[in-house]
Each structure stands twice: as C-alpha cells, then as structure tokens.
XYZ file of C-alpha atoms in Angstrom:
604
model
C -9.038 -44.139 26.848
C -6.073 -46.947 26.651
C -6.066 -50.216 27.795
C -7.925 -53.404 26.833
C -11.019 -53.987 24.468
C -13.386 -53.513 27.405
C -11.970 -50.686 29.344
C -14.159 -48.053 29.006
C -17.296 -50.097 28.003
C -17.587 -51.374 31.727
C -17.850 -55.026 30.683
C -20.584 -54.587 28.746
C -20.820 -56.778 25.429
C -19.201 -55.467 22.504
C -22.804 -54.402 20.483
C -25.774 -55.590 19.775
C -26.764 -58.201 17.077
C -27.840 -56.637 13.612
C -31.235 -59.109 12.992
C -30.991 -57.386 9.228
C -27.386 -58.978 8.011
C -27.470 -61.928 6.225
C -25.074 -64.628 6.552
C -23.220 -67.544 4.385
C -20.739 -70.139 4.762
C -18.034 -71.808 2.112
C -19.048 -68.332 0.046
C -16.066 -67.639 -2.463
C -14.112 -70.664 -1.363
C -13.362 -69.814 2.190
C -14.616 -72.746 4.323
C -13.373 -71.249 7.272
C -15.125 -67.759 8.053
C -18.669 -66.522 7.796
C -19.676 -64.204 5.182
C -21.885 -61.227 4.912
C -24.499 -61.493 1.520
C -24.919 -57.828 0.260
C -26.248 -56.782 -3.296
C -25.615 -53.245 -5.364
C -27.735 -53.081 -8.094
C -27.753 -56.667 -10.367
C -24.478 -57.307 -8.056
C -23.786 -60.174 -5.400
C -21.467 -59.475 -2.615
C -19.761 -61.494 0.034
C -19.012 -58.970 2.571
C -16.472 -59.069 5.617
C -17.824 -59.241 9.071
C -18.330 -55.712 10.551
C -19.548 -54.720 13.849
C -23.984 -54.907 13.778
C -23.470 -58.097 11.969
C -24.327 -61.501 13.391
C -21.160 -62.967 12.332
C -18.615 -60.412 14.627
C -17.033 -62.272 17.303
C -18.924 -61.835 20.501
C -17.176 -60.629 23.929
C -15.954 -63.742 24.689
C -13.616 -63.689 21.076
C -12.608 -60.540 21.851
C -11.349 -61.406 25.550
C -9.665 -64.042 24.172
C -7.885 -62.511 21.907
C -6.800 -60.009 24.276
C -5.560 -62.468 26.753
C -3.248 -64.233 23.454
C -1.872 -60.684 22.837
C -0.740 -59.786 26.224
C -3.552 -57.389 27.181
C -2.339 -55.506 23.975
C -5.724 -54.914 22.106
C -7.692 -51.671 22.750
C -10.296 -49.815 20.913
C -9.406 -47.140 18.781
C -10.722 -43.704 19.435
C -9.408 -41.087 16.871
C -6.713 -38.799 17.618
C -8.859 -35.560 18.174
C -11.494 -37.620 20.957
C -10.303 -35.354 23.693
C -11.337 -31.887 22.246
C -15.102 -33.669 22.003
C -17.049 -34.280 24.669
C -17.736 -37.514 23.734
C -16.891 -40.368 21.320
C -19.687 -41.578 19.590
C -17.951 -45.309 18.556
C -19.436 -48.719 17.097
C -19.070 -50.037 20.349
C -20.191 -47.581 22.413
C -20.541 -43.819 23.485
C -17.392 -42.924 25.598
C -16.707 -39.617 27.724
C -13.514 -38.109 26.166
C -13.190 -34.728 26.660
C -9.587 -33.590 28.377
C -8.315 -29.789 27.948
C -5.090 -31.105 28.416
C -4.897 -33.786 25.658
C -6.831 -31.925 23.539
C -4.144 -29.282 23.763
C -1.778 -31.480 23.136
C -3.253 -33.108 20.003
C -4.051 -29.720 18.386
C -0.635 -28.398 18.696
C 0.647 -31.377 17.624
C -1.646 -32.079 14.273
C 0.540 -31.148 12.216
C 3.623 -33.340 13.177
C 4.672 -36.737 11.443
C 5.779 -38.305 14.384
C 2.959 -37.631 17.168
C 0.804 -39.260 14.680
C 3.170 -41.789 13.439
C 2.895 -42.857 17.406
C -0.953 -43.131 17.848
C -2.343 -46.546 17.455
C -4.360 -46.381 14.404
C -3.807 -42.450 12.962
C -3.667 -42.266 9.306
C -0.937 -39.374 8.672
C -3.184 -37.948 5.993
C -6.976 -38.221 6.782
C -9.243 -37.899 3.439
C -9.457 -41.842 3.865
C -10.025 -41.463 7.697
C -13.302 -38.937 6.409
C -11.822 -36.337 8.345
C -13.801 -37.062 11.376
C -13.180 -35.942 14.864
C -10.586 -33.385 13.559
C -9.389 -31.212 16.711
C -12.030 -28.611 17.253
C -12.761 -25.922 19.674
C -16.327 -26.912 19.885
C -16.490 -29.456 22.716
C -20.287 -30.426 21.566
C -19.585 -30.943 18.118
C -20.057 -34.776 17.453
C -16.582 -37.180 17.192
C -17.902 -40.569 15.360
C -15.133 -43.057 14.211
C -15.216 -42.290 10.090
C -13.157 -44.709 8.331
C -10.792 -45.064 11.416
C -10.313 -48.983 11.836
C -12.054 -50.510 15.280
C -10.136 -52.328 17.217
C -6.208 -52.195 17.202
C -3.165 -55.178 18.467
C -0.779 -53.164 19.418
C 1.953 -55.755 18.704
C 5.126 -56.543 20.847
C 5.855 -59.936 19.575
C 5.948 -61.560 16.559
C 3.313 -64.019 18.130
C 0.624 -61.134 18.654
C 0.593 -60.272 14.515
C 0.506 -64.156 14.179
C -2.556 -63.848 16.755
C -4.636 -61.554 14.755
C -3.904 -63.189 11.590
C -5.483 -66.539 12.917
C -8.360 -64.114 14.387
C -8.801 -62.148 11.205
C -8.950 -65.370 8.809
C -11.218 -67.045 11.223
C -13.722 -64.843 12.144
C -14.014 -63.146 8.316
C -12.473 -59.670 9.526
C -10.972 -56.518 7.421
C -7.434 -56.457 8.681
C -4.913 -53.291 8.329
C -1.204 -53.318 9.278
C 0.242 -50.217 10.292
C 3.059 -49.355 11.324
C 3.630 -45.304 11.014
C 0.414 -44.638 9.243
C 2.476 -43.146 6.073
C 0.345 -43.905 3.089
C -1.301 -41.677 0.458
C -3.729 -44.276 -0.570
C -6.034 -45.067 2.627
C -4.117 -48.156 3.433
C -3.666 -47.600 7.167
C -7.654 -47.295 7.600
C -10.377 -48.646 6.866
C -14.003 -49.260 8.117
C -14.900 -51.359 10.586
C -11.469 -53.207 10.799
C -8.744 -55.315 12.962
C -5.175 -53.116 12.555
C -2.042 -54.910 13.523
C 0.320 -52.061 14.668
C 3.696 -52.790 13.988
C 5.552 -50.097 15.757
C 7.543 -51.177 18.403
C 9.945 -53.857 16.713
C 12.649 -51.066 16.829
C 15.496 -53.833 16.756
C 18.567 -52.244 14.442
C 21.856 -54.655 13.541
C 24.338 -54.507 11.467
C 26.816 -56.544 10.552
C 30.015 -55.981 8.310
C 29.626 -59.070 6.805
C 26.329 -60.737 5.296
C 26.529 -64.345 5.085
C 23.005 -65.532 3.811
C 21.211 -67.236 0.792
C 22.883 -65.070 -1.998
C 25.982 -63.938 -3.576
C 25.967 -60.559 -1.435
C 28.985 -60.719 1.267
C 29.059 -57.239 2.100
C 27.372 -54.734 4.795
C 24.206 -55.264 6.147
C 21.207 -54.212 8.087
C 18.515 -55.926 9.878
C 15.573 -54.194 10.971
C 12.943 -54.745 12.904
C 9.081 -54.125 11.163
C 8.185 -50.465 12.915
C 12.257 -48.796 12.047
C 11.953 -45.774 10.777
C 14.547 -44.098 8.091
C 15.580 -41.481 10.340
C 16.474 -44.023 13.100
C 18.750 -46.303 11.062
C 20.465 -43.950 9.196
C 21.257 -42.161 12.367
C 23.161 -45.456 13.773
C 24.052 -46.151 10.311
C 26.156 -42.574 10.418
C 28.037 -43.522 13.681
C 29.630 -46.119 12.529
C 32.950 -46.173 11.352
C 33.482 -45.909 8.648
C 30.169 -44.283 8.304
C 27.561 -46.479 6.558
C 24.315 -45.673 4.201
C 20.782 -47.164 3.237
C 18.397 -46.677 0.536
C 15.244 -45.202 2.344
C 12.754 -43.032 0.883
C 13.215 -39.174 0.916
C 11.295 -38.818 3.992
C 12.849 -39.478 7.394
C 9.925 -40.579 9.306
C 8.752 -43.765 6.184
C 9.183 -47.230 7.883
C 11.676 -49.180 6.424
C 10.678 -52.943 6.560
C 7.115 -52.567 5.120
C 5.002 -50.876 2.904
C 8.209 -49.275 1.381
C 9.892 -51.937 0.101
C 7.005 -53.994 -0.958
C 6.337 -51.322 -2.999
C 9.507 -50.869 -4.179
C 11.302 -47.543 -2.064
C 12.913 -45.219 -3.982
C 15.115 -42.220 -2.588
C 17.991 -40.197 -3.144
C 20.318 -43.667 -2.961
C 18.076 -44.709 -5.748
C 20.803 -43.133 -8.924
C 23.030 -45.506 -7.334
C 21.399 -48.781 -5.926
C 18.192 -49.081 -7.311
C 15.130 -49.667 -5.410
C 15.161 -50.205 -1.729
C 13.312 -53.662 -2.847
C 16.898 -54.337 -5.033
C 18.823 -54.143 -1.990
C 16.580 -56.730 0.383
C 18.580 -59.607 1.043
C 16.174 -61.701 3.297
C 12.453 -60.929 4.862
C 11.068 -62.518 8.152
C 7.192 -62.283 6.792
C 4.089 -63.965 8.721
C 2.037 -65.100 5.697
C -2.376 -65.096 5.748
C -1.865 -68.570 7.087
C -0.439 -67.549 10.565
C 3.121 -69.255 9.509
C 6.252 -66.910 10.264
C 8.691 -67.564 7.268
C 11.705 -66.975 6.206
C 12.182 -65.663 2.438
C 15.092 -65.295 0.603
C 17.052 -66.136 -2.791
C 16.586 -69.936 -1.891
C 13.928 -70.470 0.433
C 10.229 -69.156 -0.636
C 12.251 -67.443 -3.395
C 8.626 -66.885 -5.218
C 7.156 -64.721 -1.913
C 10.998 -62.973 -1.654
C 10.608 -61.662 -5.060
C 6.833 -60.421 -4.480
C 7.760 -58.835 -1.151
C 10.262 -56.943 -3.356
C 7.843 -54.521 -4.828
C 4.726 -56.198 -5.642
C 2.620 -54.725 -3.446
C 2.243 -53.412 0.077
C -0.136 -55.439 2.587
C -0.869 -58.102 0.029
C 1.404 -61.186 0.445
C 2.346 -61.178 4.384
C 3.441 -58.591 7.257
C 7.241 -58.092 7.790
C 8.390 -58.727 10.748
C 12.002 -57.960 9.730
C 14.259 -57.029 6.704
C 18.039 -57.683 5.773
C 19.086 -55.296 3.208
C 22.466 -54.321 1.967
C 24.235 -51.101 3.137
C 26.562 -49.001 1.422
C 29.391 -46.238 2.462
C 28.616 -43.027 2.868
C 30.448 -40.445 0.511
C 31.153 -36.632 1.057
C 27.976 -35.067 -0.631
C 27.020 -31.635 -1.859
C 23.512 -30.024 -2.680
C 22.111 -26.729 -4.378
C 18.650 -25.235 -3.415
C 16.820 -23.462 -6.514
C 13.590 -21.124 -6.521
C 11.777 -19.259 -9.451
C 8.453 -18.103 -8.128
C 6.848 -14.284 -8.084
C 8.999 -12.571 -6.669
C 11.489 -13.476 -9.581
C 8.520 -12.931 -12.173
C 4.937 -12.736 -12.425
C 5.033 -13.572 -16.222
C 3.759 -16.974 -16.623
C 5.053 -17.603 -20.330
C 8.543 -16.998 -18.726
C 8.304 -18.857 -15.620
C 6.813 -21.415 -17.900
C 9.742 -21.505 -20.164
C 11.960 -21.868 -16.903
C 10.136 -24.993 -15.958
C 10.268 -26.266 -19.346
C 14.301 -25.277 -19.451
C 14.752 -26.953 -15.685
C 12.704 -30.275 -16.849
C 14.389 -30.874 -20.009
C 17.701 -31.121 -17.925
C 16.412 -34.525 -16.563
C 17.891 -37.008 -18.254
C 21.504 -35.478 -17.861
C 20.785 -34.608 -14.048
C 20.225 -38.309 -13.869
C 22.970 -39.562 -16.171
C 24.980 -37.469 -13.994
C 24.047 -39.169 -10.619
C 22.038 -36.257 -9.268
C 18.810 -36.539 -7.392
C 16.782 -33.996 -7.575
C 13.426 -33.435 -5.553
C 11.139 -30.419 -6.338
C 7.819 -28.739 -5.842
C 5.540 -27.125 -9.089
C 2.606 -25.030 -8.020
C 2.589 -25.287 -3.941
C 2.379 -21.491 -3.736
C 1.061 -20.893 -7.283
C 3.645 -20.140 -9.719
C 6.265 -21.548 -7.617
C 9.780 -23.885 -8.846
C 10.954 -25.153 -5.438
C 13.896 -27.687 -5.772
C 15.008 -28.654 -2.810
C 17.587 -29.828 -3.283
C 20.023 -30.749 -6.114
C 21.740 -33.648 -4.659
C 25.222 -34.630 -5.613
C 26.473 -37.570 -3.694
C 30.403 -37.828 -3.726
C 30.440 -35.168 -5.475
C 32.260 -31.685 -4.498
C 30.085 -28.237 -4.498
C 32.461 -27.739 -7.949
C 31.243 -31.097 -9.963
C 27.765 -30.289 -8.532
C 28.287 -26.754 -10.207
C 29.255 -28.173 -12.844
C 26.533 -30.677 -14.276
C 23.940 -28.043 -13.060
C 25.779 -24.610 -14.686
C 24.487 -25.286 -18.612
C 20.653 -25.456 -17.075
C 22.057 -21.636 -15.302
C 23.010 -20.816 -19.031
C 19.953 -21.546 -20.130
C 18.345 -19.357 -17.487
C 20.435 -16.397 -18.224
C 19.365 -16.846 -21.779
C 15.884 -16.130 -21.410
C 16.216 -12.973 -18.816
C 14.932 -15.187 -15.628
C 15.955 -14.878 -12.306
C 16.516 -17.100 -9.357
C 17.465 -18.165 -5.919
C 19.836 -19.899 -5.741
C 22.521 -21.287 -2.078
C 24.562 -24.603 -2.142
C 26.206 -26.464 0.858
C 28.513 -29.079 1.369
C 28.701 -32.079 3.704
C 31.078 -34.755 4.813
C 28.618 -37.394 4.253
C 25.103 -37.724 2.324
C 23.823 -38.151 5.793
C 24.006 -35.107 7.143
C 23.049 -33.024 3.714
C 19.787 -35.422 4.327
C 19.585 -34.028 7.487
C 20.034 -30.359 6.625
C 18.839 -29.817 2.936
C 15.502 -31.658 3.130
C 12.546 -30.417 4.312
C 10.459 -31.670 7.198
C 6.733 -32.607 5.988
C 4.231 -32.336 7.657
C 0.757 -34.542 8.853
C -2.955 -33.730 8.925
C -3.653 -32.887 5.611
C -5.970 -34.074 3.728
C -6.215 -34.513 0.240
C -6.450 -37.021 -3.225
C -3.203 -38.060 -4.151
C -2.423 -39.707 -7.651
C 1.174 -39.382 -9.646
C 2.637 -40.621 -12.788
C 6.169 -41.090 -14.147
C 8.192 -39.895 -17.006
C 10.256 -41.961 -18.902
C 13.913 -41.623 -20.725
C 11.584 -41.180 -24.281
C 9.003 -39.193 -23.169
C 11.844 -36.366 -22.280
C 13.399 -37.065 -25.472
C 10.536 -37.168 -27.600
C 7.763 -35.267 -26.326
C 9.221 -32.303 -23.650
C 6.951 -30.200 -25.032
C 3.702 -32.218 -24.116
C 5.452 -32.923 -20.545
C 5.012 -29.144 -19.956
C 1.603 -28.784 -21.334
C 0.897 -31.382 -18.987
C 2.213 -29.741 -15.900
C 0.163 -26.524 -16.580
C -3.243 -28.834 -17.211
C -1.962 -30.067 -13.680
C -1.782 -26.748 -12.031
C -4.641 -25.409 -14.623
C -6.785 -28.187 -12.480
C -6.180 -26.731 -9.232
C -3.796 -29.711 -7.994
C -0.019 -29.138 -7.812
C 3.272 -31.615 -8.044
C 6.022 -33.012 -6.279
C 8.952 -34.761 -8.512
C 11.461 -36.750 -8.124
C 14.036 -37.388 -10.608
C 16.111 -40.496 -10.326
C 16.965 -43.537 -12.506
C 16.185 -46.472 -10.871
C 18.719 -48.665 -13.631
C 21.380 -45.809 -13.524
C 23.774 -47.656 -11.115
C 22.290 -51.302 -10.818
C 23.746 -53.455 -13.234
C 21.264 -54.661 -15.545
C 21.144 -58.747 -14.499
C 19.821 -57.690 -11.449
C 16.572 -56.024 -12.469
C 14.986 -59.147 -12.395
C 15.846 -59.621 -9.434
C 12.783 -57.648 -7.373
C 8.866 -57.115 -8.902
C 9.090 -53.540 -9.411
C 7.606 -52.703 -12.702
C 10.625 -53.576 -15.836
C 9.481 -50.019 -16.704
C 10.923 -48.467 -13.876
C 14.563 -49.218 -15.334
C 14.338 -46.324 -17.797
C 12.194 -43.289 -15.882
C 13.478 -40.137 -15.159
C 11.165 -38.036 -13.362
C 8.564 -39.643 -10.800
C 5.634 -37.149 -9.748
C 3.020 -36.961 -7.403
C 0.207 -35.376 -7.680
C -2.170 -33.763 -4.861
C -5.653 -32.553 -5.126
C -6.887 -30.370 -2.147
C -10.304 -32.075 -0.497
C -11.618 -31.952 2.704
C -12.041 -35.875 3.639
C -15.792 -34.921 4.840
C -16.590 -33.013 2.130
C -20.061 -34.320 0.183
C -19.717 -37.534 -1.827
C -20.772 -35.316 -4.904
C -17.841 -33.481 -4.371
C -15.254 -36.259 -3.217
C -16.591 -38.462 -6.985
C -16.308 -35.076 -8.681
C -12.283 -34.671 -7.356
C -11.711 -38.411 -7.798
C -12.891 -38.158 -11.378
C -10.515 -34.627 -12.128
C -7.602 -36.678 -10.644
C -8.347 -39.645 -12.695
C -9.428 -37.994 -16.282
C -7.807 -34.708 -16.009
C -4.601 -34.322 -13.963
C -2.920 -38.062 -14.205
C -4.544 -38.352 -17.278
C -2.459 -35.626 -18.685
C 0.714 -37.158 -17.581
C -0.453 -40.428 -18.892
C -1.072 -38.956 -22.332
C 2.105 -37.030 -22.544
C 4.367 -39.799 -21.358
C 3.264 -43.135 -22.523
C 6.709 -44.587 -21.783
C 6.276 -44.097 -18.150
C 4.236 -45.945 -15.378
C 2.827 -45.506 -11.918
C 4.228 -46.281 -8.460
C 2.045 -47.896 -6.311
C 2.718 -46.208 -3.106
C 2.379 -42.935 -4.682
C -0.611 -43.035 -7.219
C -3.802 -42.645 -7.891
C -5.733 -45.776 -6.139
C -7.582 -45.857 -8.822
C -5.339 -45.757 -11.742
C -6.680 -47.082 -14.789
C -5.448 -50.394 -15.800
C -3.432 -50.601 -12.514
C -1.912 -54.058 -13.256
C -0.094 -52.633 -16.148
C 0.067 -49.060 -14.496
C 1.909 -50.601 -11.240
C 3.604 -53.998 -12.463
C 3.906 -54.217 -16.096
C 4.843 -57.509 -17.361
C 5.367 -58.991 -13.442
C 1.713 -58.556 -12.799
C 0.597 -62.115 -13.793
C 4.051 -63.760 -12.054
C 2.911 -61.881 -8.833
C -0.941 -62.834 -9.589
C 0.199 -66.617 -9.128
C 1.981 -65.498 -6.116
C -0.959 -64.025 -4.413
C -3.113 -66.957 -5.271
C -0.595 -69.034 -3.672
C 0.199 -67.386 0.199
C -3.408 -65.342 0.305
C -5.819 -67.234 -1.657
C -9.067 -66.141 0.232
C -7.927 -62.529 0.516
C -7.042 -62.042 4.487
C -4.586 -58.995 3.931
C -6.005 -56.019 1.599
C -4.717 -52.819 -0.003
C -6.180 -51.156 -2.856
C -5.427 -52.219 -6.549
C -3.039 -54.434 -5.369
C -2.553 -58.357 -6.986
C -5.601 -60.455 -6.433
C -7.945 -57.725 -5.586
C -9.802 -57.195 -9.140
C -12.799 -58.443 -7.450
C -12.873 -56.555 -4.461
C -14.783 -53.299 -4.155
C -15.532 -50.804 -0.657
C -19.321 -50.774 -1.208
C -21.768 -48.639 0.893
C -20.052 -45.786 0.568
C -16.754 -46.696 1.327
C -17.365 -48.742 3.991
C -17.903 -52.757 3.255
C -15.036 -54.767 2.009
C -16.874 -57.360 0.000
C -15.783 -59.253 -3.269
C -17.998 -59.361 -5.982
C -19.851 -62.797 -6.255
C-alpha cells in the first residue's frame, strides 16, 4: 500500500472529471490558481480544488510532482485499511486486507508513537470521522473520512518547498504534519495535500550561541519532525547535563506547531514559553522561499512564528532555542477519589482547598499537572513538580494545602520521589498518554485574579464541567514567573498569558462518526456550557490555541489579545491568498469547512 501516487491504481488516471463543479479564475485575489464557485444559502464561496473537480491536477501533475520529491508522494490509506477488505478511496477502490498488519495496527491503536509514524494519522480521530477504525469485520466498509489524500513524505527541505509551489498553484488544501499531535483537527482534513515533516531528526547543540540577539549561552538546533523525548534524551547526556522547555508530553514535536503556538511545560515557571526561548527559525514561507528569521532578519515573521499560530505563517524546517541546566528535582503524586470518600460535598471542598493553593504553588516554582473527573470523582495530580528543589522544600510549600486537608477529615494518597535531574523525574513521574481516542476538546485558563477574587465560581465551574459529562486536565504554571518582564514582548503569545495560573483542558467524549445531530449538539455543550463556565468564572484568563475549543468565541481576543491585529498584518504579508490553514488562526475570519466539513472555501 506504499510507494508512489500510482502504485496501486495500475497507472490508471487519478479520477474522473466532475462535469457538475464550477470553476473561476483571479476569484479573491489569487491570479494564480483556479477556484471552485459553491453557494450555502444567500452565501458565495470560492472553494479549494478537491478531487471530482475539473480544476485537480491531472496524472501528469501528479507524476511530476512525484518525480520533484524523490518518488516520496503516496496516497494515503488510513491506518486501520488492513483489517478491511478493501479501501474504498477518492482515487480508487484498493485490496487491503492483511491479518498480519491488521494485527499489528489493532494492538498498536492505542500508542502515540506507531501513529505518530504513519504518514497522515491524526493521533486523535473525531476530525479524521473515525473512519476505518480497526475492526474485526473484514466486510465492513473503510472510506477515507476526513483523512487528507495524498501525502509528501518529505526528506529535504526542497520536497516541502515542492508542495508549497504545487499547493499555491494548483488551488489545493495543504496540511503539515509532523507527529499528528493536535486536538483541533489540524493534521487532517478533506480532500488535501499533507507535507509530512518527520524525518528531519537532525539534533545540535552548541555551548555557545552566536546569532542575531543578545543570547550567548546554550543552544539547540532541531530539525522540523524532533520530538521532546528525543532531545531531552541527548540533552541529559551531556555534561553537564542540559534542559529544554518542551511540552509535558514526550512524544509533541518540538520545531512546529508547539512553538508557534506558544509551548508551555513544566520549564514554563522558569523560562516562559517555549516560543520565549526561540532564538532563530529556518521557515519556508506560502511563497516557496526558505528563510531565515530571527531578531534582525524577518524580525516581523520571527515574532509571529513565536506563538501566533500553528500552520499559518510558514513550515519550520528548523528551530534554535536556548537551553538551560538541569537541576536535581523532586515530585509528589496526590489522589482523592472514592475510595478516600464517596461524599461529593467533601471531595468537593478538597478540590476547592487543592485549587485555591495555585497561586502559591506557582509563586513557589512548582508545576503541577492534574486530572478532575477521568474516573468520576477523581483528584489525580500527577505530579507536584519541584525543580531544584529537595523532597524537604517540596514538602514544604505543599504541607499547609495537607493542613488544610486534615482540617476537613479527607483522606489521600499520597508518594514523593527524588531525582538527580528534572530529566529523569520527567521520565518517571509522568504518565504515558495514549492515541486513538476520540473526542471534542476545548480548555480555558485561569488567571492570578480570578483565584483571588472569584475561587468560589472557579469551583462551581469545575462541577458544571463534570455536571456536563466532560472532565479536565490542568496545568498550573506562570508563564511571567521567571522571565523578566522586558522580554514578554518579545514572542506573540497572548500579554494575558503573563499573569495565569491554572491552564485547563477540557474533553468531551464523541465518537468522530457519530450523527451530525449529535456531533452540533456536543460542539454546542462544549461551546455554551463547559468553556463557557470557565469563561464566566474567570474573565481574567484566556485560551491557548493548541489546546481550545476551535471554535472559541471571539478567538482573536480568546487566543492573542492585543497581538491579534500586529499578527493580522503579518499574515497578510507572507500568506496573503491563504495557502497554509488551521482553524481560527490569523487571517482565516473568512474561511469556513462547508458541506459538512469537507470544502475549504472562503466566503465571497
């Protein structure tokens, strides 16, 4: 089923011409591509080219194309094809059934990493429409869903430059994926091009930086498809051992979607975003040009790649940021679930004791990641992280919260551990997640006030959350803690993000193929009744864009605050006809998924 765009069509052309779609040219300002004419209602849409339209490249493109990318495009079959007898795609019906592979895939669902390393898997599949999920029904039907078409599977920096050009000329939807991590449908999409990313694995440090900035310290290059887990390892051997701000999970890439979003982590008390420690980007912009962006040159597109918004100003080829060293580090595991009590006005109190603890946790350099509601009335925290601090000091900030507790009659679970650096309590404290869910995922974050202010309402919030059916995963950090203040500026994460305390996500259960009654009817609960509860009870806060509801009422504030109409300008600038796309990111207030999800168009 690998191989190149033709190899298990038999030559034949790509599909047939849909006599139906309508065509324009010079629609919306792009003189260069063709455009499909679609209307909703009173509404005008200029569509991207999909396959069935008369505008998608024809075989010969498509050969091309393969030839300029080294043989390295392939159609994408979703993971679960071999279970099925056969693969019902745009381009074709394909024989896939294997026992063996299918095997293989089923066992291996679950796990980041074998997805991570298909072409085109999204690690969470309500935006893939949960199609051709691994079944034990061999005649049950496998059709593509929202799983993209056609994939590059890049080895040079030439190939992503390739499919640009080929994307911007011939009108397509392109994706860039690297590990498929995203909550937000970003690494699929209908009837679309995907660049994959993965295999620039290049890793270099140097003791050193000498580059367009102040910075003189340790550094890191790494190539676009590094994972965290993979530079933090090499990080640890050397000597003295060295540190980077990635996100909490080991498997996130580290040179693109997380740092244009901003990346924040355990590191974060400390350093700030992942985005405040970039030094310099290597980014391929919608024009095809591979540029160089730093503090002097393209300062504007430096600053946007540093949090303002994944897949919407270029694809990183490479990233410089700063590394740090690693400290001796020590880490407390809490639970509070049934088995402690069954009386929800007292495991309520102990949620509203641990919570109001935030701001000193914080103020204290913890980290602090926990669960609400995973296994009903469940407190999971796991862990308490104190870097360079001994399992004493850790004891110490946390024992007036254990006062508290005793106070009120509640037990607990409670172990702590220490480690000779914060990489190996990463390693050993945190807890592996897991792939092949799917679900709606929104969030919303608490600010310094809100905690202050309005506790109370915080906690009524959570138990509207749970009330709802959805449950939580926090995060408390403060992203201005340990970064001096005249370098806030410095990156386009959202000014708010300087004084939050607690970041949550939230997750509502849903099949991916479940009805569309039922999908608008989960969309609307996560929208107007779980986020909107956080929203109400912390007004100081904001959202995180890699983490959020997709459709987060007005996102440009939600995600970017006062930097939206800086990064606006931005967009406009590198990406004025729209090639790269993601989801209320800048620029796209006129782009909608039409036709049930499918079309990409922008509203005319």
């Amino acid at each position: 089923m690998k191989g190149g765009v033709l190899g298990w069509l038999g030559g034949a052309l790509l599909l047939a011409q849909d006599a139906v779609a309508q065509e324009a040219t010079s629609v919306a300002g792009n003189e260069l591509s063709s455009w499909v004419l679609r209307r909703r209602g009173s509404a005008s849409y200029a569509c991207k080219c999909y396959p069935g339209d008369r505008c998608w490249p024809n075989n010969t493109k498509w050969q091309k194309l393969n030839a300029t990318v080294g043989g390295n495009l392939q159609v994408n079959i979703p993971p679960g094809a071999p279970c099925y007898n056969s693969f019902k795609g745009p381009l074709g019906e394909v024989k896939t059934y294997n026992k063996d592979e299918c095997d293989k895939v089923t066992s291996n669902w679950y796990n980041e990493q074998f997805q991570i390393e298909l072409p085109a898997a999204g690690l969470w599949t309500y935006f893939t429409n949960d199609t051709c999920r691994p079944t034990t029904n061999p005649s049950d039907t496998c059709t593509l869903g929202y799983y993209p078409v056609l994939v590059i599977m890049a080895k040079t920096a030439a190939h992503i430059q390739a499919g640009i050009n080929f994307a911007r000329e011939n009108n397509l939807r392109l994706i860039i994926r690297n590990t498929g991590h995203d909550f937000l449908g970003r690494s699929v999409g209908w009837g679309a091009l995907v660049i994959n990313t993965h295999s620039f694995q290049d890793i270099k440090f140097t003791n050193q930086y000498r580059g367009a900035c102040n910075y003189s310290g340790s550094a890191v290059t790494v190539g676009a498809g590094v994972q965290a887990f993979q530079v933090l390892k090499q990080a640890n051997a050397l000597k003295p051992p060295k540190i980077m701000v990635t996100g909490e999970c080991a498997t996130v890439g580290v040179a693109g979607g997380l740092v244009q979003g901003g990346g924040h982590g355990p590191l974060t008390n400390f350093y700030g975003f992942l985005a405040d420690t970039a030094l310099q980007f290597k980014v391929i912009t919608a024009d095809g040009v591979l540029r160089t962006a730093n503090a002097k040159t393209n300062s504007d597109l430096f600053w946007a790649l540093r949090g303002g918004g994944p897949a919407a100003f270029g694809v990183i080829v490479e990233a410089t940021y700063k590394t740090f060293d690693d400290k001796p580090s020590s880490g407390v595991h809490l639970d509070i679930d049934t088995s402690h009590t069954t009386n929800a006005t007292l495991f309520w109190e102990a949620v509203r004791i641990f919570h109001g603890y935030s701001t000193h946790f914080v103020d204290n350099g913890l980290y602090v990641y926990y669960e609400i509601g995973t296994a009903g009335q469940n407190l999971h925290v796991h862990p308490f992280v104190g870097i360079g601090k001994t399992p004493a000091e850790l004891q110490a900030v946390l024992q007036p919260m254990f006062d508290d507790f005793a106070k009120i009659g509640i037990t607990y679970t409670s172990s702590s551990a220490n480690y000779s650096t914060f990489y190996d309590l990463y390693n050993a404290m945190f807890e592996t997640e897991v792939a092949g869910n799917s679900a709606l995922t929104g969030g919303w974050t608490i600010g310094r006030k809100d905690v202050e202010d309005n506790h109370s309402a915080i906690i009524n919030a959570f138990q509207t959350v749970l009330g709802a059916g959805s449950f939580m995963v926090g995060h408390m950090w403060s992203a201005g803690h340990g970064l001096p203040q005249n370098e806030w500026g410095n990156s386009a994460v959202n000014p708010r993000f300087r004084n939050v305390v607690d970041k949550l996500i939230t997750i509502v259960p849903l099949a991916g193929n479940a009805p569309l009654a039922d999908k608008a009817a989960a969309q609307d609960k996560l929208t107007n009744v779980v986020d909107a509860a956080l929203r109400n009870a912390a007004p100081n806060g904001c959202a995180y864009i890699n983490e959020a509801d997709p459709y987060e009422p007005n996102w440009q504030q939600a995600f970017w605050g006062t930097n939206y109409p800086a990064l606006l300008k931005i967009r406009q600038k590198y990406d004025p006809n729209g090639v790269f796309y993601a989801v209320s990111t800048p620029g796209t207030e006129k782009w909608e998924q039409i036709e049930t999800g499918t079309r990409l168009c922008r509203k005319l």
